[in-house]
């Protein structure tokens, strides 16, 4: 009996040992399979390190109530709103998910009321708790703190009054915040099918309810809710993001934990210097697009470190429809016919980085149907080539030859090259054209302000959210034009009453029938393209150039990121 | 017989012709010219400068009849023939990704001799046209500056007193600003709207704008030496004699003082032209001088800055032209100074 017991013990021990060995093998194989794609398996081995980013300069503001530019790439790692877009790659990156809210509510009261329940236990980086009233403060600040664009939230009850007299803005009737119950209730004046999308923008990020009505700077940032917070900011030199000690991952879709311990952003670098830094491994990613004279170099010598992705962005020349000669639709159409989009694409970097377009909406966007009237052999929706003869007929018919035209652009190489092309083109069409180069900090506010009578300027539009309304009710719609204001996104000052009625009908229809609304957006796109407030030029591809050590590259197309998911990339 | 200064040569002051063996004297101007011509370095520098001027002003001929190109129009989709093969002026990148469009490099042939820039334009033609612009603005602004400085310096030095104080303090204020910062400030303002003074209007894209800006900012640098020369000449005995004879202020200024201070200007002029050419190039490089698509050496260097890695000749060629022009003017200016200013050759001998 004693001999059998000893053999039984030995067998049990071997069995335990065998199970332990097998468990160890399973753990290590899952981490290696997760290493290359980042999907599934343990990735804790990649946590840590310092990611170094190279950047020309910080955007206009680090205050979520004000910023409307490239700083959104940083803000979405630092702050959170009630909802956000999924932080994943591909088209799924445009899917709305709950962030600080427990779930996305259904609209009630005929589409005019949304009730959000906050997740409990979420803290700011300074240790204070996130409350319901913080969202009331955040959205009131969007009216009260002067910014570069008009408000996205005028549809909230009280929003119109706030837009008229920001100093006395009171949205307490439109946004009912119950701190005890942890609920935020929004009351709208009318159903808005894009309201949840607008809430995902940084303007809706939570801020402490005692945040003042003035812009905060990077030296004194608002406390963070996201995985990172600003450690310090040295003007024109560096911004350092470090882990937010109060952050815990409540939703991997909305705000996953970041991999790098620190994100070191080096500022005041030219794009040439940024390319060299990434090539030498001194930086892991460059925010700015590589200059065109280095594209061949990085494509041939660092092929595996280059990533190309299409983005829903349209580069165009905005034609001021209220200033001669572009107040004449024949002239606008003439410039569209005459433009050689292939030549423009060459100036941009070649056909691999851009595709020609004639219309307002980009492909794969809700409501897109290929349409291009401004080409030789029209009919198939594609651009084939310029039609100079038709252009010159239209100019002759308009009677505007010889008028002075100033083409406005920023001093960066590609922008200037494209503007110089248009100076030549307009001269060919018979106009007395010249170029006006304005610094990047000045140019956008300048061309927005109608008192400056900017005739034609080089610009682009990256939609704030995936809806036709963000195009046709904002950037080429009546509601996007604010006279004598530097917050008027409709640079063309285009407002056609017939097209505006079509736009409003499409917005109303989208509340109940998105498919029908998309067909309407397609008609609005055609009608607007025919009126030619823009010379739509091309659809760019976003170029990400990363260092050799960067792993888990994920491209997220939504407007908050529009490129690599920085905090999801590995540097270890 | 008479002696003059101890000489025993017979001199008849009423004679029609000088006595035999007498050597005619030369005027100071002739002496200076003779000295300058004998200065080989100065003459070589002048030849280089004149050569640059001639070549630059032949830019239209080169563009029309040799290169067959328009250096001001974008040529993004142009093609050219190199060694019998037709190629794109902007060539697509290689490798798998085929990213980027690189302009062709120097062909060392009639078309695109120095290659193309990022707009597909012929660099050699633009360098020649750029020379026309830079030289015109440089020489024009130096001449205008000199004219203004002579007026200001003469008035301050001749009248003295309160007039001199006011003018000198005004010059001090302008001089207190770093020259380039002052030029940038003025140019940035005027380039948005142009310049309008009463009935006169200069558009923002006109070459007169950088010319006048550069002329005005350098006035103190020329007016001060002129004023100093006027102050010095004003105390001479021949001025006293002219005053005693009843000469008017106008006669004093134009007939007595101006001819004696003009040498200051002549010495300064070549150096001023070099300085104004450099200033114009700097302002145009910063995009606040000559406006594109007009060409000047500064704008072409700005265009070439983005192509330094791939097509460095776009920036190097106008840079070489600037160096040669400024160097030749400086060397020639030294020669002029040596010829006209006797004190410059004084040496203390052991």
Tab-separated table of N, CA and C in Angstrom, chain A residues 339-471:
chain	number	residue	atom	x	y	z
A	339	UNK	N	-8.597	74.092	-65.023
A	339	UNK	CA	-7.599	73.549	-64.085
A	339	UNK	C	-7.124	72.161	-64.492
A	340	UNK	N	-5.821	72.036	-64.595
A	340	UNK	CA	-5.227	70.737	-64.894
A	340	UNK	C	-4.920	70.062	-63.553
A	341	UNK	N	-5.832	69.246	-63.107
A	341	UNK	CA	-5.679	68.616	-61.791
A	341	UNK	C	-4.478	67.661	-61.761
A	342	UNK	N	-4.098	67.116	-62.886
A	342	UNK	CA	-2.918	66.247	-62.920
A	342	UNK	C	-1.659	67.056	-62.612
A	343	UNK	N	-1.612	68.283	-63.107
A	343	UNK	CA	-0.458	69.135	-62.830
A	343	UNK	C	-0.415	69.503	-61.346
A	344	UNK	N	-1.565	69.804	-60.787
A	344	UNK	CA	-1.632	70.130	-59.353
A	344	UNK	C	-1.131	68.948	-58.530
A	345	UNK	N	-1.545	67.747	-58.945
A	345	UNK	CA	-1.148	66.551	-58.199
A	345	UNK	C	0.359	66.344	-58.300
A	346	UNK	N	0.922	66.694	-59.444
A	346	UNK	CA	2.383	66.617	-59.562
A	346	UNK	C	3.038	67.542	-58.548
A	347	UNK	N	2.510	68.747	-58.397
A	347	UNK	CA	3.075	69.689	-57.432
A	347	UNK	C	2.916	69.162	-56.009
A	348	UNK	N	1.871	68.396	-55.776
A	348	UNK	CA	1.594	67.864	-54.425
A	348	UNK	C	2.497	66.697	-54.083
A	349	UNK	N	2.917	65.939	-55.079
A	349	UNK	CA	3.769	64.794	-54.786
A	349	UNK	C	3.553	63.605	-55.689
A	350	UNK	N	2.627	63.739	-56.654
A	350	UNK	CA	2.472	62.660	-57.622
A	350	UNK	C	1.187	61.886	-57.448
A	351	UNK	N	0.832	61.083	-58.441
A	351	UNK	CA	-0.457	60.382	-58.421
A	351	UNK	C	-0.584	59.337	-57.328
A	352	UNK	N	0.533	58.942	-56.691
A	352	UNK	CA	0.429	57.964	-55.610
A	352	UNK	C	-0.079	58.589	-54.325
A	353	UNK	N	0.008	59.909	-54.229
A	353	UNK	CA	-0.385	60.553	-52.973
A	353	UNK	C	-1.642	61.402	-53.130
A	354	UNK	N	-2.235	61.425	-54.292
A	354	UNK	CA	-3.444	62.233	-54.471
A	354	UNK	C	-4.212	61.744	-55.686
A	355	UNK	N	-5.542	61.944	-55.631
A	355	UNK	CA	-6.426	61.544	-56.727
A	355	UNK	C	-7.246	62.776	-57.118
A	356	UNK	N	-7.443	63.036	-58.417
A	356	UNK	CA	-8.184	64.237	-58.790
A	356	UNK	C	-9.666	64.114	-58.451
A	357	UNK	N	-10.282	65.247	-58.180
A	357	UNK	CA	-11.717	65.283	-57.924
A	357	UNK	C	-12.283	66.599	-58.433
A	358	UNK	N	-13.588	66.566	-58.750
A	358	UNK	CA	-14.259	67.786	-59.230
A	358	UNK	C	-15.349	68.245	-58.267
A	359	UNK	N	-15.724	67.372	-57.313
A	359	UNK	CA	-16.940	67.645	-56.559
A	359	UNK	C	-16.624	67.915	-55.101
A	360	UNK	N	-17.670	68.148	-54.302
A	360	UNK	CA	-17.473	68.544	-52.911
A	360	UNK	C	-17.198	67.321	-52.024
A	361	UNK	N	-18.067	66.298	-52.098
A	361	UNK	CA	-17.932	65.156	-51.190
A	361	UNK	C	-16.773	64.246	-51.622
A	362	UNK	N	-16.104	63.629	-50.636
A	362	UNK	CA	-15.070	62.652	-50.990
A	362	UNK	C	-15.685	61.265	-51.131
A	363	UNK	N	-14.979	60.358	-51.781
A	363	UNK	CA	-15.489	58.999	-51.931
A	363	UNK	C	-15.693	58.326	-50.577
A	364	UNK	N	-16.532	57.310	-50.545
A	364	UNK	CA	-16.841	56.531	-49.348
A	364	UNK	C	-17.521	57.363	-48.277
A	365	UNK	N	-17.925	58.546	-48.604
A	365	UNK	CA	-18.632	59.388	-47.638
A	365	UNK	C	-20.119	59.180	-47.831
A	366	UNK	N	-20.926	59.223	-46.764
A	366	UNK	CA	-22.365	59.060	-46.948
A	366	UNK	C	-22.914	60.055	-47.962
A	367	UNK	N	-23.574	59.546	-49.009
A	367	UNK	CA	-24.155	60.422	-50.033
A	367	UNK	C	-23.280	60.633	-51.242
A	368	UNK	N	-22.078	60.047	-51.251
A	368	UNK	CA	-21.171	60.274	-52.383
A	368	UNK	C	-21.630	59.496	-53.609
A	369	UNK	N	-21.678	60.204	-54.730
A	369	UNK	CA	-21.877	59.551	-56.033
A	369	UNK	C	-20.954	60.300	-56.990
A	370	UNK	N	-20.097	59.566	-57.673
A	370	UNK	CA	-19.070	60.200	-58.514
A	370	UNK	C	-19.703	61.167	-59.505
A	371	UNK	N	-19.139	62.389	-59.563
A	371	UNK	CA	-19.692	63.422	-60.452
A	371	UNK	C	-18.574	64.373	-60.826
A	372	UNK	N	-18.370	64.555	-62.136
A	372	UNK	CA	-17.343	65.505	-62.576
A	372	UNK	C	-17.751	66.124	-63.894
A	373	UNK	N	-18.345	67.308	-63.880
A	373	UNK	CA	-18.706	67.965	-65.134
A	373	UNK	C	-17.545	68.740	-65.764
A	374	UNK	N	-16.501	69.036	-64.974
A	374	UNK	CA	-15.451	69.965	-65.434
A	374	UNK	C	-14.278	69.218	-66.044
A	375	UNK	N	-14.541	68.523	-67.118
A	375	UNK	CA	-13.517	67.702	-67.730
A	375	UNK	C	-13.830	67.533	-69.202
A	376	UNK	N	-12.820	67.096	-69.922
A	376	UNK	CA	-13.107	66.642	-71.278
A	376	UNK	C	-13.821	65.296	-71.143
A	377	UNK	N	-14.698	65.010	-72.052
A	377	UNK	CA	-15.476	63.763	-72.055
A	377	UNK	C	-16.146	63.486	-70.717
A	378	UNK	N	-17.015	64.372	-70.237
A	378	UNK	CA	-17.687	64.125	-68.962
A	378	UNK	C	-18.724	63.012	-69.111
A	379	UNK	N	-19.170	62.507	-67.985
A	379	UNK	CA	-20.244	61.507	-68.057
A	379	UNK	C	-20.008	60.326	-67.139
A	380	UNK	N	-18.722	59.966	-66.936
A	380	UNK	CA	-18.463	58.780	-66.110
A	380	UNK	C	-18.104	59.160	-64.681
A	381	UNK	N	-18.195	60.443	-64.354
A	381	UNK	CA	-17.901	60.885	-62.983
A	381	UNK	C	-16.426	61.051	-62.696
A	382	UNK	N	-15.573	60.786	-63.704
A	382	UNK	CA	-14.130	60.891	-63.457
A	382	UNK	C	-13.582	62.108	-64.203
A	383	UNK	N	-12.468	62.615	-63.662
A	383	UNK	CA	-11.789	63.713	-64.337
A	383	UNK	C	-10.787	63.133	-65.328
A	384	UNK	N	-10.823	63.644	-66.578
A	384	UNK	CA	-9.909	63.127	-67.604
A	384	UNK	C	-8.875	64.152	-68.013
A	385	UNK	N	-9.240	65.421	-68.000
A	385	UNK	CA	-8.291	66.433	-68.436
A	385	UNK	C	-8.971	67.793	-68.469
A	386	UNK	N	-8.182	68.873	-68.540
A	386	UNK	CA	-8.781	70.209	-68.573
A	386	UNK	C	-9.414	70.491	-69.920
A	387	UNK	N	-10.353	71.402	-69.934
A	387	UNK	CA	-10.994	71.820	-71.186
A	387	UNK	C	-10.803	73.331	-71.306
A	388	UNK	N	-9.631	73.728	-71.828
A	388	UNK	CA	-9.268	75.142	-71.865
A	388	UNK	C	-10.166	75.913	-72.826
A	389	UNK	N	-10.576	75.270	-73.904
A	389	UNK	CA	-11.415	75.969	-74.887
A	389	UNK	C	-12.733	76.399	-74.264
A	390	UNK	N	-13.338	75.481	-73.542
A	390	UNK	CA	-14.611	75.782	-72.862
A	390	UNK	C	-14.389	76.885	-71.821
A	391	UNK	N	-13.267	76.798	-71.129
A	391	UNK	CA	-12.971	77.794	-70.091
A	391	UNK	C	-12.884	79.189	-70.712
A	392	UNK	N	-12.180	79.274	-71.825
A	392	UNK	CA	-12.009	80.587	-72.447
A	392	UNK	C	-13.323	81.119	-73.010
A	393	UNK	N	-14.176	80.232	-73.472
A	393	UNK	CA	-15.514	80.675	-73.929
A	393	UNK	C	-16.276	81.304	-72.772
A	394	UNK	N	-16.215	80.635	-71.628
A	394	UNK	CA	-16.970	81.135	-70.464
A	394	UNK	C	-16.412	82.473	-69.989
A	395	UNK	N	-15.075	82.599	-69.998
A	395	UNK	CA	-14.480	83.878	-69.560
A	395	UNK	C	-14.902	84.987	-70.507
A	396	UNK	N	-14.874	84.689	-71.807
A	396	UNK	CA	-15.273	85.708	-72.796
A	396	UNK	C	-16.721	86.119	-72.568
A	397	UNK	N	-17.570	85.145	-72.302
A	397	UNK	CA	-18.992	85.428	-72.099
A	397	UNK	C	-19.223	86.234	-70.824
A	398	UNK	N	-18.345	86.085	-69.850
A	398	UNK	CA	-18.539	86.774	-68.565
A	398	UNK	C	-18.174	88.242	-68.651
A	399	UNK	N	-17.306	88.606	-69.600
A	399	UNK	CA	-16.898	90.006	-69.738
A	399	UNK	C	-16.010	90.489	-68.588
A	400	UNK	N	-15.264	89.588	-67.968
A	400	UNK	CA	-14.471	89.985	-66.793
A	400	UNK	C	-12.972	89.962	-67.068
A	401	UNK	N	-12.606	89.778	-68.327
A	401	UNK	CA	-11.166	89.689	-68.630
A	401	UNK	C	-10.447	90.948	-68.192
A	402	UNK	N	-9.216	90.761	-67.730
A	402	UNK	CA	-8.390	91.911	-67.363
A	402	UNK	C	-8.511	92.322	-65.908
A	403	UNK	N	-9.463	91.735	-65.180
A	403	UNK	CA	-9.636	92.130	-63.778
A	403	UNK	C	-8.476	91.602	-62.940
A	404	UNK	N	-8.227	92.304	-61.845
A	404	UNK	CA	-7.126	91.880	-60.963
A	404	UNK	C	-7.604	90.766	-60.047
A	405	UNK	N	-6.748	89.779	-59.859
A	405	UNK	CA	-7.058	88.671	-58.954
A	405	UNK	C	-5.822	88.389	-58.108
A	406	UNK	N	-6.003	88.296	-56.803
A	406	UNK	CA	-4.900	87.939	-55.898
A	406	UNK	C	-5.165	86.544	-55.356
A	407	UNK	N	-4.233	85.641	-55.569
A	407	UNK	CA	-4.363	84.253	-55.102
A	407	UNK	C	-3.651	84.153	-53.761
A	408	UNK	N	-4.382	83.722	-52.733
A	408	UNK	CA	-3.835	83.733	-51.367
A	408	UNK	C	-3.427	82.332	-50.953
A	409	UNK	N	-2.243	82.238	-50.328
A	409	UNK	CA	-1.820	80.936	-49.832
A	409	UNK	C	-0.838	81.134	-48.693
A	410	UNK	N	-0.444	80.017	-48.081
A	410	UNK	CA	0.558	80.029	-47.018
A	410	UNK	C	1.923	79.778	-47.647
A	411	UNK	N	3.018	80.057	-46.890
A	411	UNK	CA	4.337	79.991	-47.517
A	411	UNK	C	4.917	78.586	-47.670
A	412	UNK	N	4.220	77.545	-47.206
A	412	UNK	CA	4.807	76.212	-47.371
A	412	UNK	C	4.889	75.882	-48.848
A	413	UNK	N	5.830	74.995	-49.140
A	413	UNK	CA	6.238	74.760	-50.529
A	413	UNK	C	5.088	74.324	-51.423
A	414	UNK	N	4.296	73.342	-50.963
A	414	UNK	CA	3.245	72.796	-51.827
A	414	UNK	C	2.157	73.830	-52.062
A	415	UNK	N	1.770	74.539	-51.015
A	415	UNK	CA	0.717	75.548	-51.136
A	415	UNK	C	1.141	76.631	-52.114
A	416	UNK	N	2.385	77.082	-51.983
A	416	UNK	CA	2.869	78.136	-52.878
A	416	UNK	C	2.922	77.631	-54.315
A	417	UNK	N	3.374	76.386	-54.482
A	417	UNK	CA	3.472	75.844	-55.848
A	417	UNK	C	2.101	75.807	-56.512
A	418	UNK	N	1.095	75.405	-55.762
A	418	UNK	CA	-0.250	75.318	-56.340
A	418	UNK	C	-0.787	76.711	-56.624
A	419	UNK	N	-0.529	77.645	-55.729
A	419	UNK	CA	-1.002	79.020	-55.969
A	419	UNK	C	-0.311	79.637	-57.179
A	420	UNK	N	0.994	79.359	-57.323
A	420	UNK	CA	1.704	79.886	-58.495
A	420	UNK	C	1.124	79.288	-59.772
A	421	UNK	N	0.715	78.034	-59.703
A	421	UNK	CA	0.059	77.430	-60.867
A	421	UNK	C	-1.199	78.215	-61.224
A	422	UNK	N	-1.979	78.578	-60.201
A	422	UNK	CA	-3.226	79.302	-60.479
A	422	UNK	C	-2.963	80.731	-60.942
A	423	UNK	N	-1.868	81.325	-60.480
A	423	UNK	CA	-1.519	82.651	-60.994
A	423	UNK	C	-1.275	82.550	-62.502
A	424	UNK	N	-0.501	81.524	-62.892
A	424	UNK	CA	-0.242	81.317	-64.323
A	424	UNK	C	-1.535	81.044	-65.080
A	425	UNK	N	-2.375	80.186	-64.513
A	425	UNK	CA	-3.616	79.791	-65.189
A	425	UNK	C	-4.526	80.990	-65.393
A	426	UNK	N	-4.655	81.811	-64.348
A	426	UNK	CA	-5.540	82.976	-64.455
A	426	UNK	C	-4.996	83.974	-65.481
A	427	UNK	N	-3.664	84.072	-65.545
A	427	UNK	CA	-3.062	84.950	-66.571
A	427	UNK	C	-3.428	84.418	-67.958
A	428	UNK	N	-3.355	83.089	-68.081
A	428	UNK	CA	-3.715	82.490	-69.374
A	428	UNK	C	-5.152	82.787	-69.737
A	429	UNK	N	-6.017	82.839	-68.752
A	429	UNK	CA	-7.436	83.112	-69.001
A	429	UNK	C	-7.702	84.601	-69.201
A	430	UNK	N	-6.660	85.425	-69.004
A	430	UNK	CA	-6.812	86.842	-69.304
A	430	UNK	C	-6.938	87.754	-68.103
A	431	UNK	N	-6.632	87.237	-66.907
A	431	UNK	CA	-6.747	88.074	-65.713
A	431	UNK	C	-5.374	88.596	-65.299
A	432	UNK	N	-5.391	89.706	-64.556
A	432	UNK	CA	-4.161	90.289	-64.032
A	432	UNK	C	-3.956	89.685	-62.636
A	433	UNK	N	-3.303	88.535	-62.607
A	433	UNK	CA	-3.242	87.768	-61.352
A	433	UNK	C	-1.906	87.942	-60.663
A	434	UNK	N	-1.941	87.802	-59.349
A	434	UNK	CA	-0.721	87.862	-58.550
A	434	UNK	C	-0.923	86.962	-57.355
A	435	UNK	N	0.159	86.711	-56.639
A	435	UNK	CA	0.101	85.833	-55.468
A	435	UNK	C	0.246	86.679	-54.214
A	436	UNK	N	-0.469	86.278	-53.177
A	436	UNK	CA	-0.329	86.949	-51.885
A	436	UNK	C	-0.044	85.844	-50.877
A	437	UNK	N	1.175	85.847	-50.335
A	437	UNK	CA	1.576	84.799	-49.400
A	437	UNK	C	1.428	85.335	-47.978
A	438	UNK	N	0.638	84.650	-47.179
A	438	UNK	CA	0.449	85.051	-45.788
A	438	UNK	C	0.901	83.919	-44.881
A	439	UNK	N	1.447	84.279	-43.725
A	439	UNK	CA	1.927	83.233	-42.807
A	439	UNK	C	0.752	82.368	-42.364
A	440	UNK	N	1.063	81.125	-42.007
A	440	UNK	CA	0.022	80.161	-41.664
A	440	UNK	C	-0.845	80.645	-40.507
A	441	UNK	N	-0.238	81.367	-39.554
A	441	UNK	CA	-1.014	81.823	-38.398
A	441	UNK	C	-2.042	82.880	-38.781
A	442	UNK	N	-1.767	83.589	-39.876
A	442	UNK	CA	-2.616	84.721	-40.265
A	442	UNK	C	-3.604	84.334	-41.360
A	443	UNK	N	-3.192	83.400	-42.224
A	443	UNK	CA	-3.926	83.171	-43.471
A	443	UNK	C	-5.360	82.719	-43.251
A	444	UNK	N	-5.573	81.721	-42.390
A	444	UNK	CA	-6.930	81.184	-42.268
A	444	UNK	C	-7.907	82.211	-41.693
A	445	UNK	N	-7.570	82.909	-40.597
A	445	UNK	CA	-8.492	83.958	-40.129
A	445	UNK	C	-8.694	85.051	-41.167
A	446	UNK	N	-7.637	85.370	-41.938
A	446	UNK	CA	-7.724	86.432	-42.934
A	446	UNK	C	-8.735	86.082	-44.011
A	447	UNK	N	-8.660	84.854	-44.544
A	447	UNK	CA	-9.552	84.516	-45.660
A	447	UNK	C	-10.981	84.266	-45.169
A	448	UNK	N	-11.143	83.985	-43.878
A	448	UNK	CA	-12.490	83.791	-43.361
A	448	UNK	C	-13.246	85.123	-43.237
A	449	UNK	N	-12.499	86.196	-42.977
A	449	UNK	CA	-13.130	87.489	-42.709
A	449	UNK	C	-13.542	88.148	-44.025
A	450	UNK	N	-14.848	88.307	-44.227
A	450	UNK	CA	-15.343	88.803	-45.513
A	450	UNK	C	-14.898	90.241	-45.771
A	451	UNK	N	-14.543	90.983	-44.724
A	451	UNK	CA	-14.127	92.378	-44.938
A	451	UNK	C	-12.796	92.453	-45.681
A	452	UNK	N	-12.029	91.375	-45.698
A	452	UNK	CA	-10.760	91.359	-46.428
A	452	UNK	C	-10.944	91.080	-47.908
A	453	UNK	N	-12.166	90.706	-48.310
A	453	UNK	CA	-12.494	90.464	-49.720
A	453	UNK	C	-11.476	89.546	-50.407
A	454	UNK	N	-11.138	88.465	-49.737
A	454	UNK	CA	-10.236	87.486	-50.339
A	454	UNK	C	-10.926	86.860	-51.544
A	455	UNK	N	-10.284	86.876	-52.687
A	455	UNK	CA	-10.936	86.413	-53.912
A	455	UNK	C	-10.807	84.902	-54.084
A	456	UNK	N	-9.579	84.413	-53.958
A	456	UNK	CA	-9.352	82.992	-54.192
A	456	UNK	C	-8.243	82.544	-53.260
A	457	UNK	N	-8.454	81.450	-52.581
A	457	UNK	CA	-7.455	80.985	-51.622
A	457	UNK	C	-7.390	79.467	-51.651
A	458	UNK	N	-6.201	78.967	-51.310
A	458	UNK	CA	-5.974	77.518	-51.289
A	458	UNK	C	-6.364	76.998	-49.917
A	459	UNK	N	-7.153	75.975	-49.867
A	459	UNK	CA	-7.659	75.501	-48.579
A	459	UNK	C	-7.990	74.015	-48.666
A	460	UNK	N	-8.402	73.461	-47.554
A	460	UNK	CA	-8.884	72.082	-47.541
A	460	UNK	C	-9.971	71.977	-46.504
A	461	UNK	N	-10.755	70.917	-46.619
A	461	UNK	CA	-11.764	70.652	-45.595
A	461	UNK	C	-11.663	69.204	-45.181
A	462	UNK	N	-11.498	68.992	-43.898
A	462	UNK	CA	-11.516	67.652	-43.315
A	462	UNK	C	-12.791	67.605	-42.486
A	463	UNK	N	-13.750	66.779	-42.810
A	463	UNK	CA	-15.050	66.840	-42.131
A	463	UNK	C	-14.923	66.590	-40.630
A	464	UNK	N	-15.686	67.365	-39.880
A	464	UNK	CA	-15.669	67.212	-38.426
A	464	UNK	C	-16.339	65.908	-37.999
A	465	UNK	N	-17.293	65.467	-38.801
A	465	UNK	CA	-17.977	64.201	-38.492
A	465	UNK	C	-18.549	63.662	-39.799
A	466	UNK	N	-18.814	62.356	-39.858
A	466	UNK	CA	-19.218	61.757	-41.137
A	466	UNK	C	-20.678	62.036	-41.488
A	467	UNK	N	-20.933	63.277	-41.926
A	467	UNK	CA	-22.287	63.645	-42.317
A	467	UNK	C	-22.224	64.689	-43.410
A	468	UNK	N	-23.164	64.597	-44.356
A	468	UNK	CA	-23.212	65.589	-45.428
A	468	UNK	C	-23.433	67.004	-44.893
A	469	UNK	N	-24.090	67.098	-43.728
A	469	UNK	CA	-24.374	68.430	-43.173
A	469	UNK	C	-23.087	69.189	-42.859
A	470	UNK	N	-22.021	68.438	-42.506
A	470	UNK	CA	-20.776	69.131	-42.163
A	470	UNK	C	-20.144	69.782	-43.382
A	471	UNK	N	-20.557	69.340	-44.552
A	471	UNK	CA	-20.093	69.981	-45.786
A	471	UNK	C	-21.082	71.072	-46.193
